[in-house]
Tab-separated table of N, CA and C and ligand atoms in Angstrom:
chain	number	residue	atom	x	y	z
L	24	MET	N	-16.159	-26.932	18.432
L	24	MET	CA	-14.748	-27.261	18.128
L	24	MET	C	-14.553	-28.778	18.206
L	25	SER	N	-13.831	-29.339	17.274
L	25	SER	CA	-13.706	-30.792	17.270
L	25	SER	C	-12.601	-31.251	18.222
L	26	GLN	N	-12.764	-32.456	18.751
L	26	GLN	CA	-11.672	-33.090	19.465
L	26	GLN	C	-10.745	-33.669	18.418
L	27	ASN	N	-9.556	-34.046	18.849
L	27	ASN	CA	-8.544	-34.460	17.886
L	27	ASN	C	-8.976	-35.557	16.937
L	28	ASN	N	-9.652	-36.570	17.467
L	28	ASN	CA	-9.934	-37.722	16.609
L	28	ASN	C	-11.396	-37.798	16.181
L	29	GLN	N	-12.131	-36.703	16.365
L	29	GLN	CA	-13.538	-36.720	15.983
L	29	GLN	C	-13.842	-35.560	15.067
L	30	LYS	N	-14.581	-35.858	13.998
L	30	LYS	CA	-14.960	-34.803	13.068
L	30	LYS	C	-16.005	-33.904	13.729
L	31	SER	N	-15.866	-32.589	13.490
L	31	SER	CA	-16.846	-31.633	14.009
L	31	SER	C	-18.162	-31.787	13.281
L	32	THR	N	-19.253	-31.458	13.978
L	32	THR	CA	-20.509	-31.256	13.278
L	32	THR	C	-20.535	-29.793	12.835
L	33	TYR	N	-21.313	-29.489	11.807
L	33	TYR	CA	-21.334	-28.126	11.291
L	33	TYR	C	-21.995	-27.187	12.294
L	34	ASP	N	-21.288	-26.095	12.602
L	34	ASP	CA	-21.812	-25.085	13.540
L	34	ASP	C	-22.280	-23.873	12.733
L	35	ASP	N	-23.584	-23.604	12.776
L	35	ASP	CA	-24.148	-22.492	11.997
L	35	ASP	C	-23.603	-21.129	12.421
L	36	ASN	N	-22.957	-21.086	13.588
L	36	ASN	CA	-22.402	-19.816	14.078
L	36	ASN	C	-20.909	-19.678	13.829
L	37	ASN	N	-20.337	-20.579	12.991
L	37	ASN	CA	-18.900	-20.416	12.727
L	37	ASN	C	-18.673	-19.116	11.962
L	38	ILE	N	-17.442	-18.624	12.043
L	38	ILE	CA	-17.139	-17.278	11.551
L	38	ILE	C	-17.410	-17.121	10.042
L	39	PHE	N	-17.181	-18.195	9.273
L	39	PHE	CA	-17.408	-18.080	7.828
L	39	PHE	C	-18.907	-18.148	7.498
L	40	ALA	N	-19.669	-18.899	8.301
L	40	ALA	CA	-21.129	-18.907	8.129
L	40	ALA	C	-21.669	-17.504	8.378
L	41	LYS	N	-21.108	-16.836	9.382
L	41	LYS	CA	-21.555	-15.465	9.690
L	41	LYS	C	-21.229	-14.523	8.535
L	42	MET	N	-20.100	-14.739	7.897
L	42	MET	CA	-19.760	-13.918	6.714
L	42	MET	C	-20.758	-14.163	5.588
L	43	LEU	N	-21.073	-15.421	5.364
L	43	LEU	CA	-22.022	-15.748	4.288
L	43	LEU	C	-23.391	-15.153	4.562
L	44	ASN	N	-23.746	-15.093	5.833
L	44	ASN	CA	-25.046	-14.497	6.206
L	44	ASN	C	-25.019	-12.974	6.195
L	45	GLY	N	-23.816	-12.400	6.029
L	45	GLY	CA	-23.686	-10.948	6.063
L	45	GLY	C	-23.668	-10.390	7.480
L	46	ASP	N	-23.473	-11.264	8.481
L	46	ASP	CA	-23.467	-10.808	9.872
L	46	ASP	C	-22.138	-10.172	10.268
L	47	ILE	N	-21.038	-10.623	9.632
L	47	ILE	CA	-19.754	-9.952	9.877
L	47	ILE	C	-19.109	-9.646	8.523
L	48	PRO	N	-18.301	-8.584	8.473
L	48	PRO	CA	-17.738	-8.172	7.182
L	48	PRO	C	-16.511	-8.988	6.781
L	49	CYS	N	-16.184	-8.892	5.507
L	49	CYS	CA	-14.918	-9.466	5.034
L	49	CYS	C	-14.412	-8.586	3.902
L	50	HIS	N	-13.134	-8.741	3.583
L	50	HIS	CA	-12.564	-8.029	2.438
L	50	HIS	C	-12.760	-8.927	1.217
L	51	LYS	N	-13.879	-8.705	0.529
L	51	LYS	CA	-14.284	-9.606	-0.558
L	51	LYS	C	-13.416	-9.421	-1.801
L	52	VAL	N	-13.065	-10.559	-2.398
L	52	VAL	CA	-12.296	-10.570	-3.644
L	52	VAL	C	-13.193	-10.974	-4.807
L	53	TYR	N	-14.085	-11.928	-4.537
L	53	TYR	CA	-14.936	-12.464	-5.613
L	53	TYR	C	-16.124	-13.186	-4.972
L	54	GLU	N	-17.265	-13.157	-5.669
L	54	GLU	CA	-18.432	-13.913	-5.191
L	54	GLU	C	-19.256	-14.353	-6.388
L	55	ASP	N	-19.788	-15.557	-6.325
L	55	ASP	CA	-20.808	-15.978	-7.282
L	55	ASP	C	-21.870	-16.771	-6.517
L	56	ASP	N	-22.751	-17.453	-7.238
L	56	ASP	CA	-23.871	-18.072	-6.509
L	56	ASP	C	-23.465	-19.264	-5.644
L	57	ARG	N	-22.272	-19.825	-5.863
L	57	ARG	CA	-21.862	-20.987	-5.056
L	57	ARG	C	-20.636	-20.752	-4.182
L	58	THR	N	-19.924	-19.631	-4.390
L	58	THR	CA	-18.671	-19.424	-3.648
L	58	THR	C	-18.482	-17.968	-3.229
L	59	LEU	N	-17.585	-17.798	-2.247
L	59	LEU	CA	-17.139	-16.473	-1.822
L	59	LEU	C	-15.630	-16.561	-1.595
L	60	ALA	N	-14.900	-15.552	-2.088
L	60	ALA	CA	-13.444	-15.477	-1.867
L	60	ALA	C	-13.144	-14.158	-1.161
L	61	PHE	N	-12.296	-14.211	-0.134
L	61	PHE	CA	-12.001	-13.014	0.676
L	61	PHE	C	-10.605	-13.135	1.276
L	62	MET	N	-10.107	-11.985	1.759
L	62	MET	CA	-8.767	-11.960	2.334
L	62	MET	C	-8.752	-12.649	3.702
L	63	ASP	N	-7.715	-13.455	3.938
L	63	ASP	CA	-7.476	-14.036	5.264
L	63	ASP	C	-6.978	-12.918	6.180
L	64	ILE	N	-7.590	-12.761	7.356
L	64	ILE	CA	-7.170	-11.634	8.220
L	64	ILE	C	-5.864	-11.909	8.965
L	65	MET	N	-5.435	-13.176	8.985
L	65	MET	CA	-4.113	-13.481	9.581
L	65	MET	C	-3.273	-14.175	8.517
L	66	PRO	N	-2.882	-13.434	7.488
L	66	PRO	CA	-2.267	-14.050	6.316
L	66	PRO	C	-0.903	-14.688	6.602
L	67	GLN	N	-0.647	-15.776	5.891
L	67	GLN	CA	0.664	-16.423	5.997
L	67	GLN	C	1.643	-15.830	4.994
L	68	ALA	N	1.136	-14.965	4.121
L	68	ALA	CA	1.948	-14.170	3.197
L	68	ALA	C	1.018	-13.090	2.666
L	69	GLU	N	1.593	-12.024	2.121
L	69	GLU	CA	0.763	-10.961	1.548
L	69	GLU	C	-0.089	-11.541	0.420
L	70	GLY	N	-1.374	-11.211	0.415
L	70	GLY	CA	-2.250	-11.684	-0.663
L	70	GLY	C	-2.935	-13.007	-0.391
L	71	HIS	N	-2.878	-13.492	0.853
L	71	HIS	CA	-3.485	-14.779	1.249
L	71	HIS	C	-5.017	-14.675	1.159
L	72	VAL	N	-5.599	-15.518	0.319
L	72	VAL	CA	-7.055	-15.493	0.068
L	72	VAL	C	-7.667	-16.834	0.478
L	73	LEU	N	-8.900	-16.783	0.977
L	73	LEU	CA	-9.668	-17.992	1.286
L	73	LEU	C	-10.858	-18.082	0.340
L	74	VAL	N	-11.133	-19.290	-0.137
L	74	VAL	CA	-12.302	-19.533	-0.993
L	74	VAL	C	-13.215	-20.505	-0.263
L	75	ILE	N	-14.477	-20.112	-0.085
L	75	ILE	CA	-15.426	-20.981	0.634
L	75	ILE	C	-16.654	-21.268	-0.235
L	76	PRO	N	-17.231	-22.461	-0.043
L	76	PRO	CA	-18.484	-22.770	-0.734
L	76	PRO	C	-19.671	-22.213	0.049
L	77	LYS	N	-20.747	-21.947	-0.654
L	77	LYS	CA	-21.995	-21.545	0.023
L	77	LYS	C	-22.781	-22.815	0.340
L	78	GLN	N	-22.088	-23.707	1.000
L	78	GLN	CA	-22.666	-24.980	1.434
L	78	GLN	C	-22.172	-25.258	2.835
L	79	LYS	N	-23.029	-25.864	3.669
L	79	LYS	CA	-22.627	-26.181	5.041
L	79	LYS	C	-21.752	-27.421	5.023
L	80	ALA	N	-20.451	-27.212	4.853
L	80	ALA	CA	-19.504	-28.316	4.805
L	80	ALA	C	-18.403	-28.041	5.819
L	81	VAL	N	-18.130	-29.015	6.681
L	81	VAL	CA	-17.040	-28.865	7.651
L	81	VAL	C	-15.701	-29.057	6.954
L	82	ASP	N	-15.624	-30.118	6.152
L	82	ASP	CA	-14.356	-30.411	5.471
L	82	ASP	C	-14.637	-31.054	4.115
L	83	LEU	N	-13.578	-31.533	3.492
L	83	LEU	CA	-13.688	-32.074	2.132
L	83	LEU	C	-14.704	-33.206	2.028
L	84	SER	N	-14.836	-33.990	3.102
L	84	SER	CA	-15.733	-35.148	3.045
L	84	SER	C	-17.199	-34.745	2.882
L	85	ASP	N	-17.530	-33.519	3.247
L	85	ASP	CA	-18.922	-33.051	3.160
L	85	ASP	C	-19.254	-32.367	1.843
L	86	LEU	N	-18.245	-32.041	1.067
L	86	LEU	CA	-18.444	-31.143	-0.070
L	86	LEU	C	-19.194	-31.835	-1.209
L	87	GLU	N	-20.303	-31.223	-1.621
L	87	GLU	CA	-21.087	-31.778	-2.738
L	87	GLU	C	-20.379	-31.456	-4.056
L	88	PRO	N	-20.551	-32.343	-5.058
L	88	PRO	CA	-19.788	-32.184	-6.302
L	88	PRO	C	-19.905	-30.806	-6.942
L	89	GLU	N	-21.106	-30.238	-6.990
L	89	GLU	CA	-21.220	-28.929	-7.672
L	89	GLU	C	-20.507	-27.821	-6.903
L	90	TYR	N	-20.417	-27.973	-5.577
L	90	TYR	CA	-19.688	-26.973	-4.790
L	90	TYR	C	-18.180	-27.227	-4.868
L	91	ALA	N	-17.786	-28.486	-4.913
L	91	ALA	CA	-16.363	-28.803	-5.086
L	91	ALA	C	-15.859	-28.202	-6.393
L	92	SER	N	-16.639	-28.382	-7.431
L	92	SER	CA	-16.284	-27.846	-8.741
L	92	SER	C	-16.253	-26.318	-8.708
L	93	ALA	N	-17.258	-25.718	-8.081
L	93	ALA	CA	-17.332	-24.253	-8.022
L	93	ALA	C	-16.155	-23.671	-7.233
L	94	VAL	N	-15.789	-24.313	-6.129
L	94	VAL	CA	-14.653	-23.820	-5.331
L	94	VAL	C	-13.371	-23.862	-6.167
L	95	LEU	N	-13.199	-24.942	-6.922
L	95	LEU	CA	-11.981	-25.030	-7.746
L	95	LEU	C	-11.979	-23.986	-8.852
L	96	MET	N	-13.133	-23.762	-9.474
L	96	MET	CA	-13.194	-22.755	-10.545
L	96	MET	C	-12.915	-21.355	-9.995
L	97	THR	N	-13.463	-21.058	-8.813
L	97	THR	CA	-13.180	-19.756	-8.187
L	97	THR	C	-11.704	-19.677	-7.782
L	98	SER	N	-11.167	-20.776	-7.279
L	98	SER	CA	-9.744	-20.793	-6.891
L	98	SER	C	-8.859	-20.486	-8.092
L	99	LYS	N	-9.228	-21.031	-9.252
L	99	LYS	CA	-8.438	-20.740	-10.462
L	99	LYS	C	-8.472	-19.250	-10.794
L	100	LYS	N	-9.641	-18.637	-10.663
L	100	LYS	CA	-9.760	-17.197	-10.954
L	100	LYS	C	-8.920	-16.389	-9.976
L	101	VAL	N	-9.021	-16.746	-8.700
L	101	VAL	CA	-8.273	-15.999	-7.680
L	101	VAL	C	-6.774	-16.184	-7.901
L	102	MET	N	-6.348	-17.410	-8.186
L	102	MET	CA	-4.920	-17.657	-8.392
L	102	MET	C	-4.392	-16.848	-9.577
L	103	GLN	N	-5.176	-16.793	-10.649
L	103	GLN	CA	-4.753	-16.009	-11.811
L	103	GLN	C	-4.621	-14.534	-11.434
L	104	ALA	N	-5.550	-14.048	-10.633
L	104	ALA	CA	-5.484	-12.652	-10.179
L	104	ALA	C	-4.245	-12.427	-9.309
L	105	GLN	N	-3.960	-13.375	-8.413
L	105	GLN	CA	-2.762	-13.250	-7.571
L	105	GLN	C	-1.500	-13.238	-8.435
L	106	ARG	N	-1.468	-14.073	-9.465
L	106	ARG	CA	-0.299	-14.091	-10.353
L	106	ARG	C	-0.103	-12.741	-11.032
L	107	GLU	N	-1.214	-12.151	-11.450
L	107	GLU	CA	-1.125	-10.845	-12.118
L	107	GLU	C	-0.718	-9.748	-11.146
L	108	VAL	N	-1.403	-9.681	-10.020
L	108	VAL	CA	-1.181	-8.576	-9.077
L	108	VAL	C	0.198	-8.659	-8.424
L	109	PHE	N	0.616	-9.870	-8.057
L	109	PHE	CA	1.889	-10.010	-7.339
L	109	PHE	C	3.054	-10.362	-8.263
L	110	GLU	N	2.755	-10.502	-9.562
L	110	GLU	CA	3.793	-10.790	-10.560
L	110	GLU	C	4.681	-11.942	-10.110
L	111	ARG	N	3.995	-13.038	-9.691
L	111	ARG	CA	4.728	-14.255	-9.340
L	111	ARG	C	3.919	-15.456	-9.791
L	112	GLU	N	4.640	-16.518	-10.159
L	112	GLU	CA	3.975	-17.724	-10.631
L	112	GLU	C	3.560	-18.611	-9.445
L	113	GLY	N	4.361	-18.594	-8.378
L	113	GLY	CA	4.187	-19.554	-7.291
L	113	GLY	C	3.062	-19.188	-6.326
L	114	ILE	N	2.032	-20.013	-6.326
L	114	ILE	CA	0.889	-19.821	-5.414
L	114	ILE	C	0.645	-21.154	-4.704
L	115	ILE	N	0.625	-21.139	-3.379
L	115	ILE	CA	0.319	-22.361	-2.616
L	115	ILE	C	-1.193	-22.523	-2.526
L	116	GLN	N	-1.678	-23.728	-2.842
L	116	GLN	CA	-3.082	-24.084	-2.599
L	116	GLN	C	-3.076	-25.071	-1.442
L	117	MET	N	-3.768	-24.715	-0.344
L	117	MET	CA	-3.710	-25.533	0.873
L	117	MET	C	-5.117	-25.702	1.424
L	118	GLN	N	-5.358	-26.834	2.064
L	118	GLN	CA	-6.690	-27.042	2.649
L	118	GLN	C	-6.555	-28.061	3.765
L	119	LEU	N	-7.022	-27.699	4.962
L	119	LEU	CA	-6.840	-28.541	6.142
L	119	LEU	C	-8.147	-29.213	6.522
L	120	ASN	N	-8.078	-30.507	6.803
L	120	ASN	CA	-9.259	-31.287	7.204
L	120	ASN	C	-9.093	-31.777	8.632
L	121	GLY	N	-9.817	-31.155	9.568
L	121	GLY	CA	-9.805	-31.621	10.954
L	121	GLY	C	-8.770	-30.905	11.808
L	122	SER	N	-9.071	-30.810	13.109
L	122	SER	CA	-8.172	-30.096	14.024
L	122	SER	C	-6.805	-30.761	14.116
L	123	GLN	N	-6.762	-32.094	13.934
L	123	GLN	CA	-5.456	-32.761	13.943
L	123	GLN	C	-4.559	-32.236	12.831
L	124	ALA	N	-5.180	-31.823	11.733
L	124	ALA	CA	-4.420	-31.276	10.603
L	124	ALA	C	-4.135	-29.789	10.786
L	125	GLY	N	-4.742	-29.185	11.801
L	125	GLY	CA	-4.533	-27.761	12.065
L	125	GLY	C	-5.704	-26.894	11.665
L	126	GLN	N	-6.800	-27.514	11.203
L	126	GLN	CA	-7.986	-26.720	10.817
L	126	GLN	C	-8.503	-25.967	12.050
L	127	THR	N	-8.794	-24.674	11.865
L	127	THR	CA	-9.269	-23.860	12.986
L	127	THR	C	-10.659	-23.286	12.762
L	128	VAL	N	-11.093	-23.214	11.498
L	128	VAL	CA	-12.462	-22.763	11.207
L	128	VAL	C	-13.159	-23.911	10.483
L	129	PHE	N	-14.300	-24.348	11.045
L	129	PHE	CA	-14.903	-25.596	10.577
L	129	PHE	C	-16.027	-25.364	9.570
L	130	HIS	N	-15.671	-24.559	8.574
L	130	HIS	CA	-16.443	-24.418	7.327
L	130	HIS	C	-15.388	-24.591	6.229
L	131	TYR	N	-15.565	-25.581	5.383
L	131	TYR	CA	-14.567	-25.925	4.362
L	131	TYR	C	-14.031	-24.678	3.643
L	132	HIS	N	-12.731	-24.608	3.452
L	132	HIS	CA	-12.137	-23.493	2.701
L	132	HIS	C	-10.800	-23.888	2.101
L	133	VAL	N	-10.513	-23.277	0.968
L	133	VAL	CA	-9.217	-23.443	0.311
L	133	VAL	C	-8.402	-22.176	0.578
L	134	HIS	N	-7.139	-22.373	0.969
L	134	HIS	CA	-6.200	-21.261	1.116
L	134	HIS	C	-5.437	-21.102	-0.199
L	135	LEU	N	-5.323	-19.872	-0.681
L	135	LEU	CA	-4.470	-19.579	-1.834
L	135	LEU	C	-3.460	-18.535	-1.381
L	136	ILE	N	-2.195	-18.928	-1.360
L	136	ILE	CA	-1.179	-18.097	-0.703
L	136	ILE	C	-0.016	-17.832	-1.669
L	137	PRO	N	0.186	-16.556	-2.024
L	137	PRO	CA	1.323	-16.237	-2.885
L	137	PRO	C	2.628	-16.352	-2.084
L	138	SER	N	3.173	-17.538	-2.041
L	138	SER	CA	4.384	-17.785	-1.249
L	138	SER	C	5.026	-19.077	-1.734
L	139	SER	N	6.079	-19.461	-1.044
L	139	SER	CA	6.740	-20.745	-1.279
L	139	SER	C	6.587	-21.579	-0.013
L	140	ILE	N	6.516	-22.877	-0.145
L	140	ILE	CA	6.414	-23.763	1.023
L	140	ILE	C	7.603	-23.557	1.965
L	141	HIS	N	8.716	-23.055	1.423
L	141	HIS	CA	9.920	-22.838	2.234
L	141	HIS	C	9.911	-21.487	2.947
L	142	GLU	N	8.938	-20.638	2.609
L	142	GLU	CA	8.917	-19.283	3.175
L	142	GLU	C	7.607	-18.966	3.886
L	143	LEU	N	6.724	-19.953	3.955
L	143	LEU	CA	5.380	-19.715	4.485
L	143	LEU	C	5.433	-19.217	5.933
L	144	GLY	N	4.635	-18.160	6.219
L	144	GLY	CA	4.554	-17.651	7.591
L	144	GLY	C	3.726	-18.568	8.473
L	145	ARG	N	3.639	-18.226	9.760
L	145	ARG	CA	2.876	-19.046	10.712
L	145	ARG	C	1.389	-18.996	10.403
L	146	HIS	N	0.713	-20.115	10.680
L	146	HIS	CA	-0.707	-20.263	10.379
L	146	HIS	C	-1.555	-19.488	11.384
L	147	ALA	N	-2.478	-18.662	10.873
L	147	ALA	CA	-3.470	-17.957	11.704
L	147	ALA	C	-2.852	-17.306	12.932
L	148	ALA	N	-1.757	-16.579	12.727
L	148	ALA	CA	-1.000	-16.083	13.881
L	148	ALA	C	-1.090	-14.576	14.084
L	149	THR	N	-0.977	-13.792	13.014
L	149	THR	CA	-0.841	-12.340	13.184
L	149	THR	C	-1.842	-11.595	12.317
L	150	GLN	N	-2.624	-10.732	12.961
L	150	GLN	CA	-3.625	-9.934	12.218
L	150	GLN	C	-2.923	-8.947	11.301
L	151	ALA	N	-3.430	-8.848	10.080
L	151	ALA	CA	-2.885	-7.881	9.124
L	151	ALA	C	-3.603	-6.543	9.287
L	152	ASP	N	-3.003	-5.524	8.714
L	152	ASP	CA	-3.601	-4.190	8.692
L	152	ASP	C	-4.821	-4.204	7.754
L	153	HIS	N	-5.967	-3.740	8.252
L	153	HIS	CA	-7.201	-3.851	7.461
L	153	HIS	C	-7.215	-2.952	6.235
L	154	GLU	N	-6.558	-1.810	6.325
L	154	GLU	CA	-6.479	-0.946	5.129
L	154	GLU	C	-5.698	-1.636	4.031
L	155	LYS	N	-4.635	-2.306	4.429
L	155	LYS	CA	-3.803	-3.035	3.460
L	155	LYS	C	-4.608	-4.193	2.838
L	156	LEU	N	-5.348	-4.925	3.695
L	156	LEU	CA	-6.173	-6.035	3.182
L	156	LEU	C	-7.218	-5.517	2.197
L	157	ALA	N	-7.830	-4.395	2.539
L	157	ALA	CA	-8.858	-3.814	1.662
L	157	ALA	C	-8.251	-3.425	0.316
L	158	GLU	N	-7.053	-2.867	0.349
L	158	GLU	CA	-6.383	-2.439	-0.877
L	158	GLU	C	-6.045	-3.654	-1.764
L	159	ILE	N	-5.533	-4.719	-1.148
L	159	ILE	CA	-5.187	-5.917	-1.929
L	159	ILE	C	-6.456	-6.560	-2.496
L	160	ALA	N	-7.506	-6.629	-1.672
L	160	ALA	CA	-8.777	-7.200	-2.156
L	160	ALA	C	-9.255	-6.438	-3.393
L	161	LYS	N	-9.131	-5.121	-3.343
L	161	LYS	CA	-9.561	-4.278	-4.472
L	161	LYS	C	-8.724	-4.578	-5.726
L	162	GLN	N	-7.416	-4.698	-5.528
L	162	GLN	CA	-6.523	-4.980	-6.661
L	162	GLN	C	-6.845	-6.340	-7.290
L	163	LEU	N	-7.071	-7.347	-6.436
L	163	LEU	CA	-7.375	-8.695	-6.955
L	163	LEU	C	-8.731	-8.690	-7.662
L	164	ALA	N	-9.718	-8.085	-7.023
L	164	ALA	CA	-11.071	-8.067	-7.599
L	164	ALA	C	-11.073	-7.390	-8.965
L	165	ALA	N	-10.227	-6.384	-9.102
L	165	ALA	CA	-10.215	-5.604	-10.347
L	165	ALA	C	-9.755	-6.412	-11.567
L	166	VAL	N	-8.979	-7.478	-11.321
L	166	VAL	CA	-8.480	-8.250	-12.469
L	166	VAL	C	-9.219	-9.583	-12.652
L	167	ILE	N	-10.272	-9.807	-11.861
L	167	ILE	CA	-11.090	-11.015	-12.061
L	167	ILE	C	-12.314	-10.641	-12.893
L	168	PRO	N	-12.473	-11.267	-14.051
L	168	PRO	CA	-13.658	-10.970	-14.870
L	168	PRO	C	-14.933	-11.339	-14.113
L	169	ALA	N	-15.988	-10.590	-14.306
L	169	ALA	CA	-17.277	-10.894	-13.661
L	169	ALA	C	-17.764	-12.257	-14.123
L	170	SER	N	-18.446	-12.980	-13.224
L	170	SER	CA	-18.909	-14.344	-13.585
L	170	SER	C	-20.155	-14.251	-14.456
I	229	5GP	P1	-7.870	-23.180	8.899
I	229	5GP	O1	-6.985	-23.219	10.118
I	229	5GP	O2	-9.270	-23.571	9.296
I	229	5GP	O3	-7.354	-23.957	7.718
I	229	5GP	O4	-7.893	-21.692	8.384
I	229	5GP	C1	-8.725	-20.724	8.911
I	229	5GP	C2	-8.209	-19.418	8.383
I	229	5GP	O5	-9.172	-18.420	8.673
I	229	5GP	C3	-6.890	-18.969	9.025
I	229	5GP	O6	-5.917	-18.793	8.024
I	229	5GP	C4	-7.256	-17.691	9.745
I	229	5GP	O7	-6.239	-16.726	9.660
I	229	5GP	C5	-8.511	-17.250	9.036
I	229	5GP	N1	-9.446	-16.508	9.853
I	229	5GP	C6	-9.819	-16.758	11.137
I	229	5GP	N2	-10.759	-15.883	11.546
I	229	5GP	C7	-11.007	-15.065	10.495
I	229	5GP	C8	-11.872	-13.956	10.306
I	229	5GP	O8	-12.612	-13.541	11.187
I	229	5GP	N3	-11.846	-13.366	9.077
I	229	5GP	C9	-11.033	-13.795	8.068
I	229	5GP	N4	-11.098	-13.138	6.903
I	229	5GP	N5	-10.192	-14.840	8.216
I	229	5GP	C10	-10.178	-15.468	9.409
């Protein structure tokens, strides 16, 4: 865990690294050779998805160009799926760099949240129902074309 004014070093045992290794499960929405998208278990709104690179990056400063590009391309696919499934145009794209900014998992990730900045729920606060997360993941995955 990083101190306020110091960048974390990459921890191979962080929760998202464990997901990438298949050591812990996630409600997968999309995967390709450079990225994985899955449901946030403490969503700030219904349909909150995280997109991560398959690269050991703590934050934006570590992200290699091909992974930066891949994360954005996957984010576009996920956002389009959220627009279709939730029948709303407004999707928040958020990304926190460092504990001072509120980052809590130190593997780079983009948040895609079907909400408004004026209605956003609390960050990483309340666990969602897993059956509901699984159902939403299925709905989103169904409208994303295979890569
Ligand atoms: P950060 O604070 O680093 O920007 O966001 C980390 C996000 O990961 C939070 O929104 C939090 O709810 C989510 N999160 C934390 N632990 C887990 C987990 O075990 N599984 C999933 N799917 N999301 C998690």
